[in-house]
XYZ file of C-alpha atoms in Angstrom:
396
model
C 92.646 110.627 85.080
C 91.899 113.618 82.968
C 88.192 112.935 82.662
C 86.722 115.905 84.432
C 84.408 115.760 87.346
C 81.640 117.434 85.390
C 81.499 114.745 82.758
C 78.994 115.438 80.013
C 76.262 112.837 79.665
C 77.678 111.429 76.485
C 80.905 110.660 78.311
C 79.196 108.927 81.242
C 80.560 105.513 80.266
C 84.166 106.740 80.148
C 83.858 108.541 83.469
C 82.412 105.433 85.103
C 85.192 103.334 83.590
C 87.800 105.625 85.042
C 86.126 105.296 88.453
C 86.086 101.502 88.117
C 89.741 101.415 87.338
C 90.427 103.574 90.347
C 88.661 100.928 92.472
C 90.810 98.280 90.840
C 93.881 100.265 91.821
C 92.753 100.370 95.448
C 91.899 96.684 95.420
C 95.220 95.858 93.839
C 97.139 97.596 96.589
C 94.825 96.272 99.318
C 95.568 92.613 98.615
C 99.343 92.875 97.950
C 100.059 92.352 101.645
C 98.421 88.913 101.373
C 99.922 87.918 98.013
C 101.024 84.241 98.100
C 104.491 85.174 96.791
C 104.946 88.423 98.680
C 108.540 88.866 99.876
C 109.403 88.790 103.594
C 109.113 92.188 105.352
C 112.352 94.169 104.890
C 113.759 97.262 106.430
C 113.694 100.476 104.390
C 117.450 100.501 104.141
C 117.585 97.047 102.520
C 119.329 96.872 99.096
C 116.106 95.725 97.475
C 113.352 98.284 96.802
C 110.645 95.590 96.956
C 109.216 97.295 100.053
C 107.986 100.104 97.782
C 105.649 97.599 96.102
C 104.903 95.566 99.273
C 105.011 98.170 102.032
C 103.315 95.880 104.517
C 103.477 92.073 104.328
C 101.160 89.832 106.387
C 101.860 86.230 107.370
C 98.302 85.322 106.388
C 98.032 84.927 102.633
C 95.189 85.066 100.129
C 95.340 82.012 97.861
C 94.655 82.745 94.255
C 94.918 86.547 94.597
C 98.081 86.435 92.506
C 95.879 85.747 89.464
C 93.827 88.866 90.251
C 96.957 90.971 90.764
C 98.547 89.697 87.573
C 95.354 90.350 85.571
C 95.181 93.890 86.869
C 98.845 94.521 86.247
C 98.506 93.665 82.582
C 96.054 96.389 81.727
C 94.673 98.801 84.282
C 97.348 101.530 84.344
C 97.844 101.323 80.567
C 94.090 101.808 80.109
C 94.182 104.741 82.502
C 96.718 106.390 80.144
C 94.429 105.802 77.178
C 91.451 107.361 78.988
C 93.615 110.356 79.962
C 94.754 110.824 76.370
C 91.179 110.898 74.991
C 90.495 114.442 76.143
C 93.993 115.912 75.480
C 93.424 117.034 71.914
C 89.998 118.638 72.467
C 91.522 120.526 75.335
C 94.486 121.631 73.264
C 92.111 122.924 70.553
C 90.125 124.824 73.124
C 93.075 126.295 75.104
C 96.187 126.166 72.858
C 99.482 124.571 73.896
C 100.910 126.855 76.536
C 97.654 127.385 78.567
C 97.038 123.656 78.307
C 100.424 122.774 79.770
C 99.988 125.433 82.496
C 96.672 123.884 83.455
C 98.121 120.368 83.507
C 100.933 121.591 85.806
C 98.301 122.696 88.276
C 96.092 119.656 87.771
C 98.862 117.048 87.824
C 102.145 118.596 88.904
C 100.940 120.179 92.135
C 99.117 117.054 93.353
C 102.139 114.953 92.473
C 104.473 117.150 94.605
C 101.885 117.113 97.422
C 101.594 113.360 97.272
C 105.370 112.863 97.180
C 105.929 115.222 100.073
C 103.166 114.113 102.421
C 100.976 111.241 101.238
C 103.803 108.837 100.385
C 105.725 109.221 103.713
C 102.440 108.626 105.581
C 101.905 105.480 103.454
C 105.393 104.089 104.048
C 105.626 104.816 107.755
C 104.076 101.377 108.546
C 106.845 99.832 106.416
C 109.392 101.433 108.735
C 107.537 100.191 111.833
C 107.203 96.617 110.499
C 110.879 96.645 109.694
C 111.729 97.286 113.345
C 111.972 101.071 113.296
C 110.802 103.256 116.111
C 109.805 106.917 116.306
C 109.020 109.696 113.873
C 112.510 111.102 114.070
C 114.033 107.710 113.142
C 111.645 107.403 110.193
C 112.529 110.885 108.903
C 116.232 109.995 109.131
C 115.692 106.669 107.311
C 113.515 108.317 104.687
C 115.957 111.075 103.937
C 118.801 108.542 103.782
C 117.189 106.603 100.917
C 118.691 108.671 98.124
C 115.322 108.706 96.403
C 111.762 109.666 97.404
C 109.185 107.002 96.526
C 105.928 108.724 95.619
C 103.788 105.594 95.646
C 100.904 105.442 93.132
C 101.408 109.136 92.350
C 104.085 108.168 89.842
C 101.225 108.036 87.312
C 100.758 111.830 87.596
C 104.216 112.891 86.571
C 104.418 110.415 83.711
C 101.043 111.666 82.433
C 102.259 115.214 82.750
C 105.254 114.457 80.516
C 102.925 112.827 77.941
C 100.666 115.873 78.041
C 103.664 118.120 77.436
C 104.667 116.005 74.452
C 101.107 116.196 73.127
C 101.230 119.972 73.432
C 104.492 120.059 71.495
C 102.954 117.866 68.734
C 99.974 120.219 68.649
C 102.349 123.141 67.954
C 104.307 121.267 65.286
C 101.577 119.181 63.530
C 98.141 120.228 64.731
C 96.269 118.077 62.182
C 98.227 114.827 62.426
C 96.151 113.171 65.191
C 92.918 114.063 63.387
C 93.985 112.202 60.274
C 95.180 109.129 62.166
C 92.194 109.163 64.501
C 89.691 109.326 61.618
C 91.470 106.427 59.879
C 91.546 104.370 63.086
C 87.934 105.134 64.148
C 86.654 104.222 60.645
C 88.018 100.702 61.003
C 86.260 97.738 62.576
C 87.188 97.160 66.285
C 89.140 93.996 65.420
C 91.216 95.863 62.833
C 91.912 98.635 65.363
C 92.898 96.002 67.858
C 95.362 94.450 65.344
C 97.090 97.715 64.556
C 97.173 98.635 68.256
C 98.517 95.260 69.274
C 101.291 95.394 66.664
C 102.518 98.845 67.658
C 102.195 98.172 71.404
C 104.062 94.817 71.097
C 106.961 96.501 69.319
C 107.033 99.292 71.926
C 107.003 96.904 74.864
C 109.186 94.024 73.672
C 111.997 96.371 72.636
C 112.431 97.595 76.192
C 111.440 94.374 78.026
C 114.348 92.578 76.263
C 116.769 95.337 77.163
C 115.948 95.753 80.861
C 114.422 93.751 83.659
C 110.636 93.883 83.099
C 110.156 94.478 86.799
C 112.803 97.158 87.170
C 111.791 100.691 88.202
C 113.983 103.620 87.192
C 113.978 106.517 89.642
C 115.468 109.958 90.327
C 114.235 111.732 93.440
C 110.405 111.264 93.597
C 110.202 110.350 89.882
C 109.621 106.594 89.636
C 108.569 104.651 86.558
C 108.629 100.994 85.483
C 111.277 101.155 82.806
C 110.064 98.455 80.500
C 106.583 99.977 80.235
C 107.310 103.602 79.403
C 106.856 103.103 75.644
C 103.806 100.851 76.216
C 102.134 103.586 78.318
C 103.091 106.176 75.759
C 101.489 104.020 73.065
C 98.181 103.796 75.013
C 98.208 107.523 75.657
C 98.925 108.271 71.957
C 96.053 106.023 70.858
C 93.798 107.877 73.291
C 94.911 111.203 71.798
C 94.199 110.181 68.180
C 90.842 108.687 69.094
C 89.939 111.808 71.010
C 91.031 114.031 68.141
C 88.478 112.354 65.817
C 85.691 112.820 68.371
C 85.292 110.945 71.656
C 81.624 110.259 71.104
C 82.192 108.997 67.544
C 83.731 105.967 65.863
C 85.285 103.275 67.999
C 84.306 104.703 71.373
C 80.704 105.679 70.576
C 78.338 104.674 73.330
C 76.356 101.783 71.882
C 78.654 101.732 68.819
C 80.511 98.918 67.084
C 82.837 98.126 69.943
C 79.994 98.217 72.484
C 77.819 95.902 70.419
C 80.620 93.273 70.447
C 81.082 93.296 74.167
C 80.365 89.556 74.506
C 83.179 88.584 72.203
C 85.762 90.747 73.934
C 84.587 89.576 77.338
C 84.945 85.941 76.364
C 88.376 86.556 74.819
C 89.677 88.226 78.026
C 90.178 85.090 80.196
C 91.480 83.130 77.214
C 94.151 85.747 76.459
C 95.071 85.920 80.175
C 95.293 82.126 80.409
C 97.781 82.115 77.558
C 99.860 84.772 79.369
C 99.819 82.837 82.623
C 100.892 79.576 80.942
C 103.686 81.357 79.089
C 104.879 83.159 82.218
C 104.953 79.905 84.221
C 107.040 78.300 81.477
C 109.497 81.193 81.607
C 109.928 81.361 85.384
C 110.104 77.559 85.742
C 112.971 77.311 83.237
C 116.375 78.494 84.412
C 117.369 79.295 80.799
C 114.198 79.994 78.783
C 114.685 80.457 75.075
C 114.572 83.967 73.610
C 111.581 82.996 71.490
C 109.656 81.924 74.620
C 110.541 85.194 76.372
C 109.396 87.245 73.328
C 106.204 85.212 73.129
C 105.520 85.901 76.763
C 106.117 89.632 76.333
C 103.743 89.701 73.354
C 101.148 87.670 75.354
C 101.406 90.290 78.100
C 100.641 93.075 75.656
C 97.815 91.131 73.938
C 96.231 90.146 77.243
C 96.241 93.700 78.468
C 94.854 95.027 75.244
C 92.024 92.443 75.099
C 91.137 93.326 78.727
C 91.134 97.035 77.797
C 88.844 96.538 74.815
C 86.531 94.358 76.903
C 86.333 97.030 79.627
C 85.675 99.726 77.104
C 83.024 97.677 75.334
C 81.202 96.744 78.549
C 81.073 100.288 79.862
C 80.163 101.791 76.470
C 77.333 99.243 76.270
C 75.899 99.291 79.818
C 77.109 102.408 81.640
C 75.521 105.081 79.501
C 72.856 106.316 81.912
C 73.840 108.547 84.848
C 73.496 107.034 88.336
C 73.835 109.349 91.268
C 76.215 107.230 93.330
C 78.365 106.476 90.294
C 78.396 110.168 89.384
C 79.776 110.898 92.859
C 82.381 108.117 92.596
C 83.459 109.333 89.142
C 83.739 112.917 90.392
C 85.883 111.875 93.364
C 87.964 109.210 91.625
C 90.997 111.450 91.247
C 90.981 112.258 94.948
C 90.500 108.597 95.900
C 93.472 107.711 93.721
C 95.644 110.315 95.443
C 94.603 109.531 99.028
C 93.992 105.804 99.256
C 97.553 104.527 99.765
C 98.103 105.618 103.398
C 94.721 104.198 104.357
C 95.654 100.901 102.664
C 98.974 100.494 104.457
C 97.826 101.595 107.887
C 94.830 99.251 107.725
C 97.145 96.419 106.636
C 99.466 97.259 109.515
C 96.601 97.401 111.997
C 95.404 93.923 110.991
C 98.823 92.272 111.285
C 98.194 90.906 114.755
C 94.828 89.257 113.898
C 94.750 85.577 112.953
C 92.194 86.105 110.192
C 92.388 84.677 106.679
C 94.192 86.818 104.144
C 91.068 86.944 102.008
C 89.037 88.549 104.849
C 91.821 90.999 105.647
C 92.172 91.975 101.994
C 88.462 92.656 101.606
C 88.391 94.708 104.866
C 91.389 96.790 103.709
C 89.792 97.362 100.318
C 86.433 98.480 101.671
C 87.985 100.536 104.425
C 90.428 102.309 102.129
C 87.728 103.166 99.602
C 85.338 104.518 102.314
C 88.024 106.476 104.114
C 89.559 108.075 101.053
C 86.187 108.744 99.455
C 84.912 110.215 102.753
C 88.028 112.445 103.029
C 87.443 113.772 99.463
C 83.778 114.397 100.260
C 84.680 116.328 103.434
C 87.213 118.390 101.536
C 84.610 119.270 98.891
C 82.165 120.378 101.576
C 84.742 122.511 103.328
C 85.920 124.014 100.053
C 82.299 124.803 99.025
C 81.590 126.408 102.387
C 84.786 128.452 102.160
C 83.797 129.729 98.666
C 80.336 130.678 99.894
C 81.727 132.518 102.896
C 84.190 134.366 100.658
C 81.347 135.297 98.310
C 79.335 136.922 101.091
C 82.215 138.566 102.935
């Protein structure tokens, strides 16, 4: 999310990729209400916290959307951390550690607190209503009685802020280390980079996935994170940092470079890797007592599938999304705001459609389009108001 709104032309592809992932996030949340295996609607005071992932559940389902959700889940947030890490080291060189962290606190910390305090309660109010609750006062009481404060998709911001702070500490202690690693990594062929990345990421993920429930979320107050994936996300962010340290426009991520030229191979490999993951996952869940070897294989398949998808996405955008397009520039500029604001629009649209006997596929598409347009429009209005305010202040 740290790709700036004023993306330089040479970073057009990465800015557009970030915007594309943001749309995947909105689509992911839009269709969860119609997931074939979504749990029944539950009250907010239920022992299970599944309602935080499925805030609204519709009786009409979307057959096959579980494959889309699973595919997204394997890669899109991890890739977002990599994209965010790409510009960390250049910013640290330009600003130094303390000013950099101060800037990230404003850029990430303040929006996170705002999202946790206002956006998340707005998003989860339909959950309270579907669970049989009535009235704002009752919702406030139920919300404050939770013992935690779900922040929804904004969890990404505080985790990224922690990673940025760690990067700043590394910059103070070993300012040249990422440059050396990044130059070594960028000088290798894409397949060799993939191999090194896959090995490190598999170790990082499997170690935690075997120790905790892979679907478990740790939380304290508004700070939620999927426990088994913390090290995996850190790995992606670190790879982004070292690649960015050696020059974002050079090496592996050069527009039209070696990775981009091999986009067909990575694109073909993506469904193959995901199919292996799906088969392995089905074998695990269909066996009451799966062997440890099968569980480890499934965890590694999860990492490999996500990494292949990430390389394919990078390759496609580095190959084809190198020329600025006005609409895409606008979407890229407003992607951060769309990410912050989309969740209440998603849940309220899902709630509004509950009484309609329409297919889940139709509802999911309507929620996706509606949430994108409403959140994007809100960001656009905010920009206009802010610009007008600045102009008025300048002439007053």
